Amino acid sequence: MKLFNRRSPLWACAALALSTPAFANDGYHLWLGEPRGEAASATVELAGDSPTLQIAADELRRNLPTLDRPVMLARASDPALAGLPIDTRALGTEGYRVQSATIGGKAVTLVTGATDTAILYGAFALLRHLNSGGDPAKIELASAPETKLRILNHWDNLDGVVERGYSGQSLWDWWVLPDFKDPRYADYARANASLGINGTVLNNVNAKSDSLTAPYIAKAAALADVFRPYGIKVYLSARFSAPIELGGLKTADPRDPAVAAWWKAKADEIYRAIPDFGGFLVKANSEGQPGPRDYGASHGDGANMLAAAVKPHGGIVMWRAFVYADTDPDDRAKQAYTEFKPLDGTFADNVLVQVKNGAIDFQPREPFHPLFGAMPKTPLIAEFQITKEYLGFATHLAYLGPMFEEVLDAQTGVRRGETVASVVTGKADRHTLSGMAGVANIGRDRDWSGGTFNQANWYVFGRLAWDPTLSSEEIAREWAAQTYGNDPVIIDTVVKMMMRSREAVVDYTGPLGLAHLFASGHHYGPGPWVSDLGRPEWNPVYYHRADKNGIGFDRTRTGSNAVAQYAPSIAKRYADPKTTPPEELLWFHHLPWDYKMPGGNTLWEELVRRYDRGVAEVAAMRAQWATLKPKIDAERWTKTDVFLGVQQREALWWRDASLAYWMSLNGLKLPAGSAAPQHSLEHYKQVRFAYPPGNPQ
Ligand code: BDP
């Protein structure tokens, strides 16, 4: 038990009296904070009973500060609520309402909703309100999720390695499941429920068929049992060739009745073990994965065959649009659209097409994927990467909220006011299915995500999946308050660091729309010179196309014409370098080094300025963090401080290596005031790492 709870007023005195706060915090409790223990004394009453309501009540009893009235948890249909002026109709099945009410002559804070899960969400909303500075005297909270599916995608392999995972081994201890259910599973579910996340795909999209065998179904069922009372459904990534590998069939052709029958029987088997199984996620014909194209069938044929198998049980299929083929010489950024757009209208009604935020692959910045807005007859689920494969793993501080927001707020140009968010919520085209998926950054590290600031990315994903129109800055504020305490100095400093952090990573890794300049395989550190990988589009040189004369990928009519995949108004803007935002310039245009940028710099000068700005920004973040030392527990403060030191060193490495390489091509000098790279280009080219995390061998 801690000496003082971080939210108690005593905490502030302690912080003043001691140079370092006297308690430890290893980050395990995430934004939910250390349990209040004996300090919590709220009275919580329950109308009705269920495991979910019990969880909601326990949560409040453990963590809610004393209020001037008891909290009552009651379903909207409870007779005690009849006649009260409380409108719950707009809340749907998952929305909640928390407000003062007089029930049976007694003043209470009522937490209500149509279902027990909605009440659980309401309980967490109440905690969030109070723990992020909300007025206890003014409790009036109501919200319903804007999307139906709010799902984490775990890229967890069955051997415990997490592909692109930087927070230790997989949380799922498959070996001892289903017998031993690690208590962490419930804590994981609790954290997700606090955000409204209602689904989890347990295994990697690069799936093994073993996860569909009886022993693994039993293991998944054990996890589903733990997650169920938290409103979380389990999904599995399905390997398309499983009928061959497990069923002994000669083919996995989706048009073959024996294949369809195999999947149907498999789905029936899964549903016997997991009656509320969510469905399948599929990566097909992408990066070596099997799929319907192996048989000349379409993605639609594949998705619909699986959809038919889960349909009688109410399941869905999330079919990924992340495809690019070695046989297709076209610009990689165009391939998903080329393949999927013509399939619009052919998918079964329980299929969603899962589209990454950008057309290439989770780069620090990508323009929104042109499929958003282009498939009105198909519900699209947006896929974001919470784990930071291309943003410095768990070590570099990059708050992804502004990046998610930038994509969600992007106008598709298809109809007036249509944004990616309105496509994703299904509102644009009146779909009942809708959703957001996030590639999880969760592992067995004590702090779950490999560092406190990475927890913010899990948090912001969940909050935006609930409501994609929320502000990432507001979310940063509420996260900071709950995570570090309600001290305005802490909140302001932390939020300031967070809000600039992603742009800093863009600046030092690939400013002005450059992308995919990463070292091979693990994607850690710079490798803009790499040109020897098997497929052209795996090589950074494919993306930047720099030479003596210029830099950038021409995606206009004179080049790949990827711009034409956007709606006309957006395509027009991107077709001209003058109207393309500088942040996306070299994504769409190949320009001479002396191209004049707005503001008067040449392209080269502006590029260098941005690399320098990124490095300076990290130094500034570190200095800001230093000022918080007396206010934050030593354990969490130190880890972030050390990580910022690493980031500072590596931002400089990125900048120096990149500039050394660009200068070797363009022969230009650095602008006055910009320091020469510390080492030669050869030095940077030789940097190697043994066993970087997240890169299955
Ligand atoms: C890329 C990752 C790779 C994933 C792939 C995917 O490098 O590990 O398997 O995306 O999304 O970002 O399928």
XYZ file of C-alpha atoms and ligand atoms in Angstrom:
710
model
C 0.000 0.000 0.000
C 1.243 3.459 -0.791
C 1.881 6.088 1.826
C -0.507 8.471 0.139
C -2.918 7.993 -2.631
C -1.851 10.186 -5.525
C -5.232 11.804 -5.657
C -5.460 12.725 -2.021
C -4.699 16.287 -0.991
C -2.010 14.834 1.231
C -0.221 13.867 -1.896
C 0.445 17.465 -2.774
C 1.899 18.124 0.688
C 4.079 15.075 0.342
C 5.323 16.252 -2.999
C 6.244 19.598 -1.521
C 7.892 18.165 1.538
C 9.999 15.566 -0.188
C 12.207 15.939 -3.178
C 10.740 12.746 -4.609
C 7.263 11.474 -3.870
C 7.458 8.744 -1.289
C 5.523 6.092 -3.165
C 6.388 3.795 -5.974
C 4.303 3.225 -9.012
C 5.219 0.603 -11.556
C 2.487 1.587 -13.976
C 0.518 -1.615 -13.566
C -2.717 0.188 -12.797
C -2.588 2.247 -15.964
C -4.913 5.262 -16.105
C -7.165 3.589 -13.571
C -4.703 4.450 -10.827
C -3.738 2.678 -7.683
C -6.786 1.293 -5.859
C -7.874 3.718 -3.179
C -8.097 0.972 -0.598
C -9.403 2.252 2.703
C -9.629 5.791 1.338
C -12.522 4.704 -0.850
C -15.801 4.654 0.944
C -18.466 5.357 -1.621
C -21.744 3.584 -0.986
C -22.801 1.633 -4.019
C -26.190 0.019 -4.368
C -27.229 -2.479 -6.971
C -30.621 -3.022 -8.492
C -30.313 -6.453 -9.999
C -27.388 -8.781 -10.111
C -24.950 -10.198 -12.642
C -21.196 -10.706 -12.847
C -20.990 -7.494 -14.889
C -22.923 -5.436 -12.355
C -20.792 -6.892 -9.586
C -17.665 -5.798 -11.429
C -19.087 -2.299 -11.864
C -20.023 -2.093 -8.186
C -16.647 -3.404 -6.999
C -14.865 -0.958 -9.248
C -16.737 1.957 -7.729
C -16.397 0.667 -4.172
C -12.659 0.306 -4.619
C -11.965 3.484 -6.488
C -14.623 6.097 -6.082
C -14.067 8.898 -3.595
C -16.808 9.522 -1.080
C -19.726 11.330 -2.639
C -22.483 13.113 -0.792
C -24.950 10.444 -1.887
C -24.908 6.758 -2.704
C -24.336 5.525 -6.222
C -27.050 3.311 -7.636
C -26.547 0.954 -10.538
C -29.793 0.064 -12.255
C -30.898 -1.050 -15.679
C -32.979 1.408 -17.641
C -35.804 -1.127 -17.622
C -35.809 -1.341 -13.822
C -39.284 -0.513 -12.453
C -37.670 1.827 -9.929
C -36.749 4.126 -12.816
C -40.207 4.181 -14.332
C -41.638 7.669 -14.374
C -38.294 9.380 -13.802
C -37.461 12.141 -16.276
C -34.549 10.177 -17.690
C -34.412 9.539 -21.391
C -32.442 6.436 -22.202
C -33.815 5.832 -25.681
C -30.883 7.304 -27.585
C -28.373 5.237 -25.650
C -28.727 2.003 -27.615
C -27.414 -1.142 -25.997
C -24.046 0.175 -24.876
C -24.622 3.829 -24.031
C -24.821 5.019 -20.438
C -26.268 7.818 -18.415
C -24.947 8.979 -15.045
C -26.862 11.672 -13.174
C -28.540 12.645 -9.938
C -31.934 11.175 -9.355
C -34.365 10.599 -6.561
C -35.298 6.976 -6.336
C -37.674 5.730 -3.683
C -37.417 9.105 -1.966
C -33.627 8.860 -1.786
C -31.154 11.103 -3.582
C -28.657 8.987 -5.511
C -26.156 9.218 -8.313
C -27.731 6.909 -10.827
C -25.671 4.913 -13.308
C -27.925 3.388 -15.913
C -28.148 1.947 -19.408
C -30.040 -0.705 -21.294
C -27.560 -3.461 -20.523
C -25.192 -4.368 -17.726
C -22.235 -3.641 -19.990
C -23.620 -0.150 -20.548
C -23.794 0.301 -16.781
C -20.198 -0.882 -16.469
C -19.197 1.736 -19.052
C -21.144 4.293 -17.044
C -19.289 3.336 -13.867
C -15.974 3.859 -15.629
C -17.194 7.142 -17.075
C -18.008 8.305 -13.561
C -14.520 7.399 -12.387
C -12.992 9.126 -15.394
C -15.024 12.241 -14.694
C -13.969 12.454 -11.071
C -10.363 11.419 -11.615
C -9.767 13.942 -14.337
C -10.958 16.932 -12.414
C -14.696 16.771 -13.062
C -16.938 18.465 -10.535
C -18.434 15.942 -8.060
C -21.353 18.302 -7.589
C -22.148 18.269 -11.301
C -22.444 14.742 -12.499
C -24.352 14.618 -15.747
C -22.757 12.173 -18.109
C -24.318 10.495 -21.104
C -22.668 8.863 -24.049
C -23.267 6.101 -26.553
C -20.561 4.636 -28.765
C -20.397 5.876 -32.330
C -18.992 2.581 -33.591
C -20.154 -0.932 -33.056
C -16.850 -2.814 -33.039
C -14.010 -1.415 -30.958
C -11.385 -4.041 -31.282
C -7.804 -4.713 -30.364
C -5.790 -6.796 -32.792
C -3.080 -8.759 -31.033
C -0.303 -9.759 -33.353
C 0.595 -12.464 -30.852
C 2.144 -15.680 -32.032
C 1.377 -18.942 -30.320
C 5.006 -19.255 -29.185
C 4.639 -16.060 -27.149
C 6.479 -13.734 -29.519
C 4.478 -10.648 -30.399
C 5.051 -9.470 -33.959
C 5.819 -5.749 -33.693
C 5.410 -6.051 -29.938
C 7.767 -4.101 -27.707
C 6.304 -4.805 -24.280
C 7.548 -8.292 -23.610
C 6.044 -11.646 -24.423
C 2.421 -12.213 -25.276
C 0.011 -11.787 -22.419
C -1.617 -15.062 -23.397
C 0.131 -17.942 -21.741
C -1.124 -20.542 -24.209
C 0.909 -23.327 -22.666
C -0.892 -23.311 -19.321
C -4.271 -22.289 -20.689
C -7.055 -23.308 -20.317
C -6.170 -24.590 -16.815
C -4.480 -21.498 -15.488
C -6.094 -18.162 -16.085
C -3.606 -15.514 -15.133
C -5.310 -12.849 -12.988
C -3.880 -10.329 -15.423
C -6.481 -11.386 -17.967
C -9.194 -9.821 -15.853
C -7.096 -6.695 -15.354
C -6.609 -6.488 -19.106
C -10.346 -6.787 -19.652
C -11.008 -4.177 -16.997
C -8.683 -1.685 -18.659
C -10.358 -2.261 -22.004
C -13.843 -1.989 -20.565
C -12.870 1.321 -18.994
C -12.489 2.629 -22.564
C -15.389 0.786 -24.128
C -13.245 -1.651 -26.111
C -15.547 -4.593 -26.769
C -13.524 -7.064 -28.810
C -10.110 -8.634 -29.015
C -8.499 -10.685 -31.750
C -6.200 -12.997 -29.855
C -3.705 -14.110 -32.479
C -1.510 -12.642 -35.173
C -2.920 -11.857 -38.608
C 0.013 -13.890 -39.872
C -1.906 -16.793 -38.426
C -1.060 -20.393 -37.787
C -3.851 -22.873 -38.338
C -3.070 -24.401 -34.906
C -5.174 -21.673 -33.329
C -8.199 -23.378 -34.902
C -7.477 -26.814 -33.409
C -9.554 -28.155 -30.519
C -6.918 -27.520 -27.824
C -6.481 -23.898 -28.895
C -10.204 -23.351 -29.173
C -10.442 -24.498 -25.552
C -7.723 -22.031 -24.595
C -9.451 -19.192 -26.414
C -12.692 -20.205 -24.694
C -11.021 -19.861 -21.298
C -10.011 -16.301 -22.186
C -13.492 -15.576 -23.511
C -14.930 -16.694 -20.155
C -12.752 -14.168 -18.340
C -13.541 -11.348 -20.773
C -17.287 -11.923 -21.122
C -18.465 -10.061 -18.002
C -16.432 -7.070 -19.179
C -18.398 -6.928 -22.423
C -15.486 -8.169 -24.514
C -15.847 -10.715 -27.287
C -13.070 -12.889 -28.552
C -12.167 -13.145 -32.254
C -9.535 -15.212 -34.033
C -7.322 -14.566 -37.022
C -8.008 -17.382 -39.453
C -5.430 -18.898 -41.745
C -7.061 -19.317 -45.094
C -5.336 -22.605 -45.875
C -6.501 -24.276 -42.642
C -8.825 -26.683 -44.515
C -5.711 -28.128 -46.152
C -3.488 -28.031 -43.090
C -6.010 -29.240 -40.547
C -8.740 -30.801 -42.635
C -6.589 -32.747 -45.068
C -8.398 -31.222 -48.059
C -6.555 -30.765 -51.304
C -7.629 -27.171 -51.706
C -8.753 -24.099 -49.800
C -10.620 -22.732 -52.817
C -13.552 -20.828 -51.330
C -15.813 -21.948 -54.194
C -15.298 -25.611 -53.366
C -18.281 -26.936 -51.350
C -16.025 -29.195 -49.280
C -13.994 -26.159 -48.213
C -17.117 -24.222 -47.261
C -18.391 -27.244 -45.339
C -15.091 -27.530 -43.468
C -15.288 -23.912 -42.355
C -18.910 -24.287 -41.381
C -18.097 -27.284 -39.193
C -15.148 -25.398 -37.715
C -17.310 -22.396 -36.926
C -19.899 -24.675 -35.293
C -17.141 -26.229 -33.189
C -15.875 -22.812 -32.084
C -19.356 -21.603 -31.192
C -19.973 -24.700 -29.093
C -17.008 -23.636 -26.961
C -17.509 -19.884 -27.240
C -21.194 -19.114 -27.770
C -20.554 -15.395 -28.211
C -17.476 -15.794 -30.409
C -17.096 -12.605 -32.444
C -15.807 -13.994 -35.732
C -12.720 -14.060 -37.920
C -10.070 -11.570 -38.979
C -8.301 -12.521 -42.193
C -5.092 -11.453 -43.854
C -5.196 -13.116 -47.238
C -2.888 -12.918 -50.220
C -0.678 -10.446 -48.527
C 2.987 -10.810 -47.669
C 2.987 -14.518 -48.390
C -0.270 -15.424 -46.621
C -2.573 -17.862 -48.436
C -5.858 -16.619 -49.796
C -8.562 -16.975 -52.427
C -6.379 -15.429 -55.109
C -4.259 -18.579 -54.996
C -7.207 -20.240 -56.734
C -8.216 -17.400 -58.998
C -11.087 -16.525 -56.662
C -11.639 -12.996 -55.369
C -11.344 -11.548 -51.896
C -15.134 -11.336 -51.982
C -15.425 -15.089 -52.599
C -13.133 -15.779 -49.669
C -14.773 -13.365 -47.261
C -18.311 -14.453 -48.135
C -17.543 -18.126 -47.709
C -16.231 -17.498 -44.177
C -19.080 -15.104 -43.478
C -21.580 -17.841 -44.324
C -19.906 -20.125 -41.789
C -20.288 -17.694 -38.874
C -23.541 -16.085 -39.954
C -25.926 -18.578 -38.260
C -24.187 -17.755 -34.971
C -24.261 -14.002 -35.421
C -20.539 -13.775 -36.207
C -18.731 -11.409 -38.537
C -15.676 -11.423 -40.773
C -13.134 -8.634 -40.879
C -11.313 -9.010 -44.172
C -8.156 -6.966 -44.469
C -7.516 -4.760 -47.468
C -3.800 -4.664 -46.698
C -2.753 -6.452 -49.854
C 0.012 -5.873 -52.303
C 1.304 -8.477 -54.651
C 4.744 -9.227 -55.969
C 3.136 -9.837 -59.322
C 1.740 -6.308 -59.501
C 4.344 -3.790 -60.627
C 2.040 -0.851 -59.893
C 2.691 1.671 -57.115
C 2.172 -0.184 -53.835
C 0.055 2.696 -52.545
C -2.522 1.963 -55.250
C -2.906 -1.773 -54.966
C -5.466 -2.158 -52.169
C -7.806 0.289 -53.873
C -7.317 -1.360 -57.264
C -8.169 -4.734 -55.801
C -11.024 -3.823 -53.450
C -12.900 -0.910 -54.982
C -14.408 -3.098 -57.751
C -15.636 -5.533 -55.077
C -17.831 -2.919 -53.411
C -21.355 -4.289 -53.182
C -20.305 -7.932 -53.452
C -19.648 -8.631 -49.778
C -22.100 -10.449 -47.501
C -23.795 -8.289 -44.894
C -21.677 -9.659 -42.036
C -18.363 -8.732 -43.673
C -16.377 -5.607 -42.919
C -13.348 -4.680 -44.974
C -10.542 -3.625 -42.670
C -8.524 -0.745 -44.091
C -5.282 0.616 -42.651
C -5.265 4.337 -41.974
C -2.961 4.952 -44.904
C -2.294 3.212 -48.204
C 1.167 1.919 -47.375
C 1.819 0.803 -43.847
C 1.467 2.677 -40.562
C 4.100 5.277 -41.407
C 4.582 8.193 -38.993
C 2.491 10.162 -41.466
C 0.414 8.964 -44.396
C -2.425 10.649 -46.213
C -5.705 8.877 -45.456
C -6.355 5.669 -47.355
C -8.241 6.344 -50.616
C -10.568 3.412 -49.919
C -12.316 5.516 -47.254
C -15.244 6.964 -49.127
C -14.716 4.722 -52.137
C -16.686 1.663 -50.989
C -20.037 3.056 -49.881
C -21.774 -0.322 -50.030
C -19.320 -1.994 -47.674
C -18.767 -1.249 -44.000
C -15.121 -0.337 -43.536
C -13.352 -0.860 -40.256
C -10.341 1.431 -39.848
C -7.135 -0.217 -38.681
C -4.625 1.821 -36.718
C -1.376 0.615 -35.242
C -1.090 1.370 -31.545
C 2.244 -0.363 -31.205
C 4.831 1.920 -32.764
C 6.579 -0.218 -35.356
C 7.655 2.826 -37.331
C 7.771 5.370 -34.528
C 10.642 4.172 -32.389
C 9.048 1.111 -30.760
C 8.215 1.491 -27.077
C 11.254 3.655 -26.425
C 10.458 6.834 -28.328
C 7.736 9.050 -26.973
C 5.088 9.543 -29.621
C 1.487 10.184 -28.650
C -0.549 8.877 -31.548
C -3.750 10.784 -30.776
C -3.023 13.608 -33.238
C -2.233 11.076 -35.946
C -5.456 9.133 -35.423
C -7.370 12.393 -35.293
C -5.748 13.734 -38.467
C -6.898 10.653 -40.376
C -10.372 10.510 -38.836
C -10.961 14.195 -39.500
C -9.793 14.010 -43.127
C -12.473 14.982 -45.642
C -12.977 12.219 -48.175
C -14.260 14.734 -50.710
C -16.943 12.271 -51.807
C -19.791 14.206 -50.269
C -19.872 17.512 -48.499
C -18.816 17.019 -44.897
C -17.963 13.348 -45.311
C -14.916 12.467 -43.239
C -13.043 9.261 -42.627
C -14.719 9.266 -39.202
C -18.176 9.366 -40.738
C -17.274 6.434 -42.981
C -15.869 4.510 -40.048
C -18.911 5.094 -37.863
C -21.091 3.866 -40.714
C -23.017 7.151 -40.634
C -21.961 8.236 -44.119
C -23.622 5.248 -45.727
C -26.019 4.114 -42.985
C -24.277 0.874 -42.171
C -25.212 -0.916 -39.003
C -21.795 -2.533 -38.779
C -18.925 -0.167 -38.112
C -15.715 -0.157 -36.198
C -12.151 0.667 -35.390
C -9.336 -1.823 -34.872
C -6.048 -1.085 -33.156
C -2.936 -3.242 -33.340
C -2.252 -3.638 -29.639
C 0.873 -2.515 -27.814
C 0.218 -4.806 -24.892
C 2.556 -7.444 -23.554
C 3.683 -9.032 -20.342
C 5.720 -6.030 -19.201
C 4.654 -4.962 -15.746
C 3.404 -1.663 -17.196
C 1.707 -3.514 -20.082
C 2.873 -1.228 -22.883
C 6.597 -0.816 -22.316
C 6.353 2.661 -20.775
C 3.753 4.971 -19.314
C 3.381 7.177 -22.374
C 2.661 4.132 -24.519
C -0.330 3.474 -22.302
C -1.708 6.758 -23.602
C -1.823 5.260 -27.094
C -3.925 2.328 -25.922
C -6.091 4.841 -24.105
C -6.563 7.232 -27.011
C -7.328 4.397 -29.385
C -10.101 3.178 -27.108
C -11.562 6.627 -26.560
C -11.534 7.485 -30.276
C -12.970 4.092 -31.196
C -15.868 4.959 -28.903
C -16.224 8.379 -30.452
C -13.982 9.240 -33.416
C -14.901 12.907 -33.160
C -13.322 13.454 -29.743
C -10.329 15.756 -29.518
C -6.990 14.029 -29.076
C -5.831 16.919 -26.893
C -8.811 16.567 -24.564
C -8.123 12.861 -24.385
C -4.469 13.573 -23.574
C -5.608 15.827 -20.730
C -7.932 13.285 -19.189
C -5.311 10.565 -19.575
C -2.612 12.714 -17.969
C -4.844 13.651 -15.056
C -5.794 10.068 -14.363
C -2.276 8.757 -14.861
C -0.200 11.340 -13.039
C -2.674 13.149 -10.817
C -4.691 16.271 -11.003
C -1.914 18.829 -10.717
C -2.334 21.444 -13.473
C 1.422 21.832 -13.827
C 1.828 18.138 -14.503
C -1.121 18.030 -16.858
C -0.051 21.077 -18.865
C 3.530 19.899 -19.178
C 2.648 16.331 -20.062
C 0.009 17.355 -22.592
C 2.395 19.800 -24.225
C 4.992 17.064 -24.603
C 2.433 14.646 -25.965
C 0.851 16.948 -28.492
C 4.104 17.738 -30.307
C 5.668 14.318 -29.923
C 4.389 12.571 -33.033
C 5.320 15.503 -35.263
C 8.812 15.366 -33.783
C 9.117 11.732 -34.871
C 7.883 12.654 -38.354
C 10.487 15.423 -38.475
C 13.482 13.317 -37.566
C 12.483 10.152 -39.477
C 10.885 11.435 -42.674
C 9.633 15.006 -42.985
C 7.645 16.556 -45.844
C 5.803 13.371 -46.766
C 8.768 11.011 -47.023
C 7.927 7.473 -45.955
C 9.298 4.013 -45.374
C 12.911 4.986 -44.921
C 13.430 2.363 -42.229
C 16.133 -0.201 -41.717
C 15.228 -3.647 -43.026
C 13.116 -6.188 -41.185
C 12.804 -4.729 -37.725
C 12.160 -1.175 -38.970
C 14.196 0.379 -36.176
C 16.391 3.250 -37.222
C 17.256 4.766 -40.568
C 17.918 2.890 -43.790
C 17.070 5.286 -46.643
C 19.929 3.816 -48.670
C 18.545 0.237 -48.607
C 18.059 -1.094 -52.146
C 18.880 -4.791 -51.979
C 15.670 -6.381 -50.703
C 13.828 -9.044 -52.710
C 10.861 -6.992 -53.752
C 11.136 -3.431 -55.085
C 8.507 -2.067 -52.674
C 10.365 -3.370 -49.640
C 13.234 -0.977 -50.354
C 13.335 2.594 -49.061
C 14.804 3.775 -52.378
C 11.497 2.747 -53.986
C 9.697 5.268 -51.795
C 11.944 8.324 -51.870
C 13.344 8.056 -55.416
C 16.039 10.575 -54.587
C 18.954 11.298 -56.883
C 21.192 14.205 -57.772
C 18.282 16.215 -59.109
C 15.404 15.669 -56.751
C 13.417 13.614 -54.290
C 9.892 12.231 -53.806
C 7.393 9.830 -55.361
C 5.442 11.237 -58.273
C 1.898 10.036 -57.711
C 0.360 12.547 -60.101
C -0.606 11.918 -63.732
C 3.019 12.095 -64.798
C 3.812 9.320 -62.323
C 1.731 6.516 -60.787
C -1.425 8.639 -60.768
C -2.387 7.376 -57.304
C -3.997 10.787 -56.774
C -6.795 9.689 -59.111
C -7.944 7.208 -56.471
C -9.189 10.094 -54.357
C -12.440 11.956 -54.939
C -11.974 14.718 -57.562
C -11.657 17.641 -55.140
C -8.991 15.851 -53.083
C -7.250 14.511 -56.195
C -7.078 18.044 -57.554
C -5.483 19.344 -54.372
C -2.890 16.562 -54.339
C -2.164 16.866 -58.068
C -0.396 20.182 -57.644
C 2.600 20.641 -55.340
C 1.422 24.182 -54.657
C -1.844 22.976 -53.109
C -0.482 19.826 -51.483
C 0.124 20.406 -47.763
C 3.918 20.525 -47.146
C 3.486 17.635 -44.703
C 2.445 15.377 -47.594
C 4.470 16.969 -50.387
C 6.983 14.255 -51.235
C 4.381 11.523 -50.848
C 2.749 12.876 -53.994
C 5.489 14.740 -55.836
C 8.998 14.295 -57.101
C 10.601 17.712 -56.882
C 13.983 19.300 -57.509
C 16.091 19.978 -54.445
C 15.866 23.693 -55.151
C 12.039 23.706 -55.384
C 10.767 26.845 -53.632
C 8.723 26.074 -50.550
C 6.102 28.397 -49.088
C 8.066 30.717 -46.841
C 10.983 30.974 -49.249
C 13.250 28.076 -48.308
C 14.378 25.641 -50.943
C 13.113 22.105 -50.530
C 16.544 21.058 -49.305
C 16.704 23.854 -46.739
C 13.228 23.055 -45.522
C 14.012 19.370 -45.240
C 17.082 20.081 -43.140
C 15.165 22.591 -41.035
C 12.604 19.944 -40.200
C 15.178 17.294 -39.305
C 16.762 19.862 -36.979
C 13.388 20.785 -35.560
C 12.652 17.143 -34.733
C 15.910 16.758 -32.852
C 15.340 20.013 -30.969
C 11.820 18.960 -30.069
C 13.050 15.829 -28.336
C 15.551 17.886 -26.349
C 12.684 20.165 -25.356
C 10.516 17.238 -24.268
C 13.321 15.934 -22.135
C 13.825 19.322 -20.494
C 10.102 19.583 -19.831
C 10.049 16.147 -18.298
C 12.993 17.089 -16.060
C 10.899 19.825 -14.468
C 8.399 17.206 -13.315
C 10.903 15.136 -11.377
C 9.756 16.371 -7.963
C 6.147 15.718 -8.813
C 6.140 12.219 -10.247
C 6.986 8.925 -8.576
C 10.586 7.956 -9.160
C 9.887 4.699 -10.948
C 7.767 6.040 -13.734
C 9.679 9.307 -13.950
C 13.019 7.578 -14.352
C 11.934 5.152 -17.035
C 10.553 7.975 -19.163
C 13.619 10.105 -18.518
C 15.937 7.318 -19.629
C 13.784 6.643 -22.692
C 13.837 10.324 -23.618
C 17.626 10.175 -23.397
C 17.633 7.259 -25.825
C 15.236 9.098 -28.082
C 17.407 12.187 -28.056
C 20.433 10.151 -29.089
C 18.461 8.305 -31.743
C 16.707 11.352 -33.160
C 20.161 12.717 -33.843
C 21.202 9.395 -35.373
C 18.172 9.497 -37.678
C 18.856 13.078 -38.670
C 22.565 12.614 -39.221
C 22.279 9.341 -41.109
C 19.508 10.691 -43.334
C 21.278 13.956 -44.113
C 24.570 12.159 -44.781
C 22.728 10.009 -47.301
C 20.804 12.832 -48.989
C 24.044 14.833 -49.276
C 25.782 11.861 -50.882
C 23.131 12.075 -53.610
C 22.577 15.787 -54.058
C 26.058 17.078 -53.299
C 24.560 20.047 -51.463
C 25.899 21.733 -48.363
C 23.977 22.107 -45.158
C 22.373 25.506 -44.627
C 24.254 27.835 -42.289
C 23.754 26.965 -38.636
C 22.983 23.317 -39.258
C 25.603 20.971 -37.808
C 27.398 18.399 -39.953
C 26.482 14.739 -39.304
C 28.631 13.284 -36.542
C 29.763 10.303 -38.614
C 30.289 9.244 -42.187
C 27.519 7.673 -44.222
C 29.458 4.379 -44.155
C 29.299 4.398 -40.367
C 25.510 4.682 -40.398
C 25.139 2.040 -43.066
C 26.976 -0.403 -40.887
C 24.776 -0.113 -37.811
C 23.276 -3.520 -36.999
C 21.244 -4.903 -34.109
C 21.047 -8.425 -32.849
C 17.582 -9.656 -31.906
C 15.539 -6.482 -31.924
C 12.133 -7.074 -30.348
C 8.976 -7.621 -32.337
C 10.690 -9.084 -35.360
C 9.953 -12.807 -35.446
C 12.941 -14.709 -36.826
C 3.465 -4.537 -41.420
C 4.303 -5.299 -40.479
C 4.103 -6.786 -40.553
C 2.622 -7.109 -40.545
C 1.926 -6.354 -41.650
C 0.416 -6.506 -41.615
O 5.661 -4.997 -40.719
O 4.772 -7.371 -39.466
O 2.417 -8.472 -40.649
O 2.162 -4.991 -41.532
O -0.242 -5.557 -41.225
O 3.352 -3.280 -40.848
O -0.099 -7.548 -41.985
